Coordinates of C-alpha atoms and ligand atoms in Angstrom, one line a residue:
M15 CA 68.4 132.3 166.4
E16 CA 65.3 134.1 165.1
K17 CA 62.0 133.2 166.6
K18 CA 59.4 132.0 164.1
Y19 CA 55.6 131.7 163.9
Y20 CA 53.2 129.6 162.0
I21 CA 49.5 130.5 161.5
T22 CA 46.9 128.1 160.2
T23 CA 43.8 129.9 159.0
Y24 CA 40.3 128.4 158.5
G25 CA 37.3 130.1 157.0
C26 CA 36.6 133.3 155.2
Q27 CA 38.5 136.3 153.9
L28 CA 37.8 138.1 157.1
N29 CA 39.8 135.4 159.0
V30 CA 42.5 135.5 156.4
H31 CA 42.9 139.3 157.0
E32 CA 42.8 138.8 160.8
S33 CA 45.6 136.3 160.5
E34 CA 47.5 139.1 158.7
K35 CA 47.0 141.2 161.8
L36 CA 48.2 138.4 164.1
A37 CA 51.2 138.1 161.8
G38 CA 51.7 141.9 162.0
V39 CA 52.0 141.7 165.7
L40 CA 54.4 138.8 165.6
K41 CA 56.6 140.5 162.9
Q42 CA 56.7 143.7 165.0
R43 CA 58.2 141.6 167.8
G44 CA 60.9 140.3 165.5
F45 CA 59.3 136.9 164.6
L46 CA 59.7 135.5 161.1
P47 CA 57.2 133.3 159.3
A48 CA 58.1 129.6 159.5
T49 CA 57.6 127.3 156.5
K50 CA 56.7 124.4 158.6
L51 CA 54.5 124.3 161.7
E52 CA 57.1 122.2 163.6
D53 CA 59.7 124.9 163.2
A54 CA 57.6 127.6 164.8
D55 CA 58.0 129.0 168.3
V56 CA 54.5 130.5 168.2
I57 CA 51.8 128.3 166.6
V58 CA 48.4 129.9 166.0
F59 CA 45.1 128.4 164.8
N60 CA 42.7 131.0 163.6
T61 CA 39.4 129.1 163.6
C62 CA 36.0 129.2 161.7
A63 CA 32.6 128.3 163.1
I64 CA 30.4 128.6 160.0
R65 CA 29.8 124.8 159.6
E66 CA 30.5 121.7 161.7
G67 CA 33.2 120.5 159.4
A68 CA 35.3 123.5 160.0
E69 CA 35.2 123.0 163.7
D70 CA 35.9 119.2 163.5
R71 CA 39.1 120.0 161.6
V72 CA 40.3 122.3 164.3
F73 CA 39.7 119.7 167.0
G74 CA 41.7 117.2 164.8
N75 CA 44.5 119.5 163.9
V76 CA 45.0 121.0 167.3
G77 CA 44.8 117.6 168.9
A78 CA 47.6 116.4 166.7
L79 CA 50.0 118.9 168.4
K80 CA 50.1 117.0 171.7
K81 CA 53.3 115.2 171.0
L82 CA 55.1 118.3 169.6
K83 CA 54.2 120.3 172.7
K84 CA 55.3 117.5 175.0
E85 CA 58.7 117.5 173.3
H86 CA 59.0 121.3 173.1
K87 CA 57.4 122.8 176.1
D88 CA 58.6 126.3 175.3
K89 CA 56.5 126.5 172.1
I90 CA 53.4 128.7 172.5
I91 CA 50.1 127.3 171.1
A92 CA 47.3 129.8 170.6
V93 CA 43.7 129.1 169.3
C94 CA 41.5 132.1 168.3
G95 CA 38.8 133.2 165.9
C96 CA 35.1 132.4 165.5
M97 CA 35.1 129.0 167.1
T98 CA 36.6 130.2 170.3
Q99 CA 34.1 133.1 170.4
Q100 CA 31.6 130.5 171.5
K101 CA 32.0 130.1 175.2
A102 CA 31.2 126.4 175.4
K103 CA 33.6 125.6 172.6
A104 CA 36.4 127.7 174.1
E105 CA 36.0 126.0 177.4
K106 CA 35.9 122.6 175.8
L107 CA 39.2 123.2 174.0
Y108 CA 40.7 124.5 177.2
K109 CA 39.7 121.4 179.0
I110 CA 40.5 118.6 176.6
F111 CA 43.7 120.1 175.2
P112 CA 45.8 121.1 178.3
F113 CA 48.7 121.9 176.0
I114 CA 47.0 124.9 174.4
D115 CA 48.5 128.0 176.1
I116 CA 46.2 130.8 174.9
I117 CA 42.6 130.7 173.8
F118 CA 40.7 133.9 172.8
G119 CA 37.7 134.8 170.5
T120 CA 37.3 137.4 167.8
S121 CA 36.2 140.0 170.4
N122 CA 39.7 139.9 172.0
I123 CA 41.9 139.7 168.9
Y124 CA 43.3 143.2 169.7
K125 CA 44.8 141.9 173.0
F126 CA 47.0 139.3 171.2
E127 CA 50.2 141.2 172.0
D128 CA 49.2 141.3 175.7
F129 CA 48.4 137.7 175.7
L130 CA 51.9 136.8 174.4
D131 CA 53.4 138.8 177.3
K132 CA 51.3 137.1 180.0
K133 CA 53.4 135.1 182.4
T134 CA 50.5 133.0 183.6
K135 CA 50.6 129.5 182.6
R136 CA 47.4 129.2 180.6
L137 CA 44.9 131.7 179.5
L138 CA 41.3 131.7 178.3
A139 CA 40.0 135.1 177.4
Y140 CA 36.3 135.4 176.6
D141 CA 33.9 138.3 176.5
E142 CA 31.3 139.8 174.1
A143 CA 32.5 143.4 174.2
F144 CA 32.8 143.6 170.4
N145 CA 34.5 146.9 169.3
L146 CA 36.7 148.1 166.5
E147 CA 40.0 148.0 168.4
G148 CA 41.3 145.2 166.1
E149 CA 41.4 147.8 163.3
K150 CA 44.3 149.5 165.1
M151 CA 46.5 146.4 164.9
P152 CA 49.5 146.3 162.6
F153 CA 49.2 143.9 159.7
Y154 CA 51.5 141.9 157.4
R155 CA 49.7 141.4 154.1
T156 CA 50.1 137.9 152.7
S157 CA 47.7 137.7 149.8
G158 CA 49.9 138.6 146.9
E159 CA 48.7 141.6 144.9
N160 CA 45.5 141.8 146.9
A161 CA 45.1 144.0 149.9
W162 CA 42.1 143.2 152.2
V163 CA 40.6 146.3 153.8
N164 CA 37.9 145.9 156.4
I165 CA 35.1 148.5 156.1
M166 CA 32.9 147.1 158.8
Q167 CA 32.6 144.3 161.3
G168 CA 29.6 142.2 162.5
C169 CA 26.2 141.4 161.2
N170 CA 22.7 142.4 162.3
N171 CA 20.7 140.1 160.0
F172 CA 20.3 136.9 162.0
C173 CA 19.7 134.6 159.1
T174 CA 18.3 131.6 161.1
Y175 CA 21.0 129.2 160.1
C176 CA 24.0 131.5 160.7
I177 CA 26.4 131.7 163.6
V178 CA 28.1 134.9 162.4
P179 CA 26.0 137.4 164.4
Y180 CA 26.8 135.5 167.6
V181 CA 30.5 135.2 167.0
R182 CA 31.1 138.6 165.4
G183 CA 28.6 140.9 167.2
R184 CA 26.5 143.7 165.8
E185 CA 27.4 145.9 162.8
R186 CA 30.2 148.4 163.4
S187 CA 31.4 150.5 160.5
R188 CA 34.9 152.0 160.4
P189 CA 35.2 155.7 159.9
S190 CA 35.4 156.3 156.1
E191 CA 38.5 158.5 156.6
D192 CA 40.4 155.5 158.1
I193 CA 39.3 153.3 155.2
I194 CA 40.4 155.8 152.6
N195 CA 43.8 156.2 154.3
E196 CA 44.3 152.5 154.4
V197 CA 43.4 152.1 150.7
E198 CA 45.7 155.0 149.8
N199 CA 48.6 153.4 151.6
A200 CA 48.0 150.0 150.0
V201 CA 47.9 151.6 146.6
K202 CA 51.1 153.5 147.3
E203 CA 52.7 150.2 148.4
G204 CA 51.8 148.8 145.0
Y205 CA 48.8 146.6 145.7
K206 CA 46.8 146.1 142.5
L207 CA 43.5 144.8 143.9
I208 CA 41.8 146.3 146.9
T209 CA 39.1 144.1 148.4
L210 CA 36.7 145.8 150.8
L211 CA 35.5 143.4 153.4
G212 CA 32.5 143.1 155.6
Q213 CA 29.9 140.5 156.5
N214 CA 27.2 142.8 155.0
V215 CA 28.9 145.6 153.1
N216 CA 25.7 147.1 151.8
S217 CA 24.9 148.2 155.4
Y218 CA 28.1 150.2 155.6
G219 CA 27.5 153.4 157.6
K220 CA 24.0 152.7 158.8
D221 CA 25.1 152.1 162.4
C222 CA 26.9 155.3 162.9
G223 CA 25.7 158.0 160.4
E224 CA 28.7 157.5 158.1
I225 CA 28.4 158.0 154.4
S226 CA 26.6 155.2 152.5
F227 CA 28.2 152.2 150.8
S228 CA 27.8 153.7 147.3
Q229 CA 29.4 156.9 148.5
L230 CA 32.3 155.0 150.0
L231 CA 32.8 153.1 146.8
K232 CA 32.9 156.4 144.9
K233 CA 35.5 157.8 147.3
V234 CA 37.7 154.7 147.0
A235 CA 37.4 154.9 143.2
E236 CA 38.6 158.5 143.2
I237 CA 41.9 157.5 144.7
N238 CA 44.7 158.0 142.2
G239 CA 46.6 154.9 141.0
D240 CA 46.6 151.8 138.9
F241 CA 44.4 149.4 140.9
K242 CA 41.1 147.6 140.9
I243 CA 38.4 147.4 143.5
A244 CA 36.3 144.4 144.7
F245 CA 34.1 144.0 147.7
M246 CA 32.3 141.2 149.6
T247 CA 29.8 140.2 150.9
S248 CA 26.6 141.8 149.6
H249 CA 23.1 140.9 151.0
P250 CA 20.4 141.0 148.3
K251 CA 18.0 142.8 150.6
D252 CA 20.3 145.8 150.8
L253 CA 22.0 145.9 147.4
T254 CA 20.6 149.2 146.0
S255 CA 20.6 150.6 142.5
D256 CA 23.1 153.4 143.4
V257 CA 25.7 150.7 144.2
I258 CA 25.1 149.0 140.9
D259 CA 25.4 152.3 139.1
V260 CA 28.7 153.2 140.8
I261 CA 30.2 149.8 139.7
A262 CA 28.9 150.2 136.2
S263 CA 30.2 153.7 135.8
N264 CA 33.9 153.2 136.9
D265 CA 36.6 151.0 135.3
K266 CA 38.3 150.6 138.7
F267 CA 35.6 148.1 139.8
L268 CA 36.0 144.5 139.0
K269 CA 32.8 143.6 137.0
E270 CA 32.0 140.8 139.5
I271 CA 29.3 140.6 142.1
H272 CA 29.0 137.9 144.7
L273 CA 25.3 137.8 145.7
P274 CA 24.4 134.9 148.0
V275 CA 20.9 133.7 147.3
Q276 CA 20.9 130.7 149.7
S277 CA 17.7 129.2 148.2
G278 CA 15.4 129.5 145.3
S279 CA 12.2 128.8 147.3
N280 CA 10.3 131.6 148.9
K281 CA 9.1 129.3 151.6
I282 CA 12.7 128.5 152.6
L283 CA 13.9 132.1 152.2
E284 CA 11.3 133.1 154.7
R285 CA 12.3 130.3 157.1
M286 CA 15.9 131.5 156.7
N287 CA 14.9 135.1 157.5
R288 CA 16.5 136.4 154.4
K289 CA 14.0 139.2 153.9
Y290 CA 13.7 139.0 150.1
T291 CA 11.7 136.9 147.6
V292 CA 13.0 135.0 144.6
E293 CA 11.2 137.5 142.4
K294 CA 13.0 140.5 144.1
Y295 CA 16.3 138.6 143.8
L296 CA 15.8 138.0 140.1
S297 CA 14.9 141.6 139.5
I298 CA 18.2 142.7 141.1
I299 CA 20.1 140.2 138.9
D300 CA 18.3 141.6 135.8
E301 CA 19.3 145.1 136.8
I302 CA 22.9 144.1 137.4
K303 CA 23.1 142.3 134.0
S304 CA 21.5 145.1 132.1
K305 CA 23.7 147.8 133.6
I306 CA 27.0 145.9 133.7
P307 CA 27.8 144.1 130.5
N308 CA 29.7 140.8 130.9
V309 CA 29.4 140.9 134.6
R310 CA 30.4 137.8 136.5
I311 CA 27.8 136.8 139.1
T312 CA 28.5 134.3 141.8
T313 CA 26.5 133.0 144.7
D314 CA 26.2 130.9 147.9
I315 CA 23.6 128.2 148.2
I316 CA 22.6 126.1 151.2
V317 CA 20.9 122.8 150.4
G318 CA 19.0 120.8 153.0
F319 CA 17.8 123.6 155.2
P320 CA 15.2 122.3 157.6
G321 CA 11.9 121.8 155.8
E322 CA 13.4 121.9 152.3
S323 CA 11.2 119.6 150.2
E324 CA 12.0 118.2 146.8
Q325 CA 9.8 120.9 145.3
D326 CA 11.7 123.6 147.2
F327 CA 15.0 122.2 146.0
E328 CA 13.7 122.0 142.4
E329 CA 12.9 125.7 142.7
T330 CA 16.6 126.4 143.7
C331 CA 17.7 124.4 140.6
N332 CA 15.4 126.5 138.4
L333 CA 16.8 129.7 139.8
V334 CA 20.4 128.5 139.2
K335 CA 19.4 127.7 135.6
K336 CA 17.8 131.1 135.2
V337 CA 20.7 133.2 136.6
K338 CA 23.4 131.0 135.0
Y339 CA 25.9 131.8 137.7
D340 CA 29.6 132.1 136.9
G341 CA 30.4 130.4 140.2
I342 CA 28.5 128.7 143.0
F343 CA 29.6 127.9 146.5
A344 CA 27.1 125.2 147.5
F345 CA 27.0 124.0 151.1
M346 CA 25.0 121.3 152.9
Y347 CA 23.1 122.9 155.8
S348 CA 25.0 122.4 159.1
V349 CA 23.2 122.8 162.4
R350 CA 24.8 125.6 164.5
E351 CA 24.2 125.7 168.2
G352 CA 22.2 128.6 169.5
T353 CA 20.7 129.6 166.1
V354 CA 16.9 129.6 165.4
A355 CA 17.2 126.9 162.7
E356 CA 18.7 124.5 165.2
K357 CA 15.3 124.0 166.8
M358 CA 13.3 123.8 163.5
D359 CA 11.3 120.8 162.4
G360 CA 12.1 119.0 159.2
Q361 CA 15.9 118.5 159.6
I362 CA 17.2 116.7 156.4
S363 CA 19.3 113.6 156.3
F364 CA 22.9 113.7 155.2
D365 CA 22.2 111.5 152.2
V366 CA 19.5 113.9 150.8
K367 CA 21.8 116.9 151.5
N368 CA 24.6 115.2 149.7
R369 CA 22.6 114.3 146.7
R370 CA 21.3 117.9 146.5
V371 CA 24.7 119.5 146.8
N372 CA 26.0 117.3 144.0
K373 CA 23.1 118.2 141.8
I374 CA 23.9 121.9 142.2
L375 CA 27.6 121.2 141.4
E376 CA 26.5 119.3 138.3
L377 CA 24.3 122.3 137.2
E378 CA 27.2 124.6 137.7
K379 CA 29.4 122.5 135.5
E380 CA 26.7 122.4 132.8
I381 CA 26.3 126.2 132.9
K382 CA 30.1 126.5 132.5
K383 CA 30.1 124.2 129.5
E384 CA 27.3 126.1 127.9
K385 CA 29.1 129.4 128.5
A386 CA 32.3 128.0 127.1
N387 CA 30.4 127.1 124.0
G388 CA 29.3 130.7 123.6
N389 CA 25.7 130.5 124.9
N390 CA 25.2 133.1 127.5
Ligands
5AD10 N1 25.3 125.7 157.1 C1 25.7 125.7 155.9 N2 26.1 126.7 155.2 C2 26.2 127.9 155.9 N3 26.5 129.2 155.6 C3 26.3 130.0 156.6 N4 25.8 129.3 157.7 C4 25.7 128.0 157.3 C5 25.2 126.8 157.9 N5 24.8 126.8 159.1 C6 27.0 129.5 154.2 C7 26.1 130.6 153.6 C8 26.9 131.8 153.6 C9 28.3 131.2 153.5 C10 29.4 132.1 153.9 O1 28.3 130.1 154.3 O2 25.8 130.2 152.3 O3 26.6 132.7 152.6
SF4_11 FE1 25.2 135.1 158.3 FE2 23.1 136.2 157.1 FE3 24.8 137.8 158.4 FE4 25.5 136.6 156.1 S1 23.9 138.1 156.4 S2 26.8 136.7 158.0 S3 24.5 134.6 156.2 S4 23.5 136.2 159.4

């Protein structure tokens, strides 16, 4: 009988694409995707660490496998991703769930095939030797008409709330030639949307003397074929006019920009180490709107960052009303171990965070209604 696998993915698009790589390895070894976790011979949890809730779910869902593993000792259970790129969390999972066979972090994803072959009973692989080896893995695309294409890995920004720089390492850009090849192949295979991925796409090339992000966008747009291009995520401090100009000038680009603002208060932006002001952010938004007619602008907002007063929160609401976003991903601030904000004064209660997040969601609804009624 054919062997089967089942992968549960938490978190962002980067993780979704990495699960496509794990699937690629398994497919190459003759495994087929299972429709139910219980039917799989290899069960993988690709985890996220961005907020506490994501990690709690992993503990709950992995814990629930105890009985299954007891009844089917030959099943292989693997846990990988951002959560297990934190040493203490990886060790905790290893200790409290003895039925997990393989634990490894993002830095070791490219060794997945070796790990499957290991005859040792249990395995915990941890290091911080981040590289680009994962880009050589095969992949099995699972996102319909959309092909995810990594352009870079890691982040150098160290926003004070964020775990990403710790679990993904410093910025590493892929050679532009490899990116172009991958896009060409995806287009030939019939993918209609190419989404270029990176934690901080506007920094593309800066770590290695490659071409700039706007030059890369131009090259991708020159590829022949009937397809659209999207990218994520942009950091406002690095989004330059030449990038906006390229998007405006070519029909291949989706007229959509995701530009996380996080807060509308200069005091909080500074405490977050975001390196831009509200005024600067609004001037970029103005430029985008004036150069790209009917552009969709979406954002991420964190409410309840340490020290966020009612006044600071009001300022965020005002910014939301000004920009009239087409979509908002609003999050309650979640303390992340090892980040600078973990140690900051002024941590905010759950109730206040909850009220503020709901207020943002209400504003988003009002803006949608307004726009549906034809008021832009
Ligand atoms: N708490 C809440 N939200 C967070 N994000 C990142 N770190 C945290 C955190 N500690 C949000 C940011 C980011 C999005 C991907 O997740 O808004 O843009
Ligand atoms: Fe996190 Fe900031 Fe890097 Fe985005 S830019 S991944 S929020 S540290």
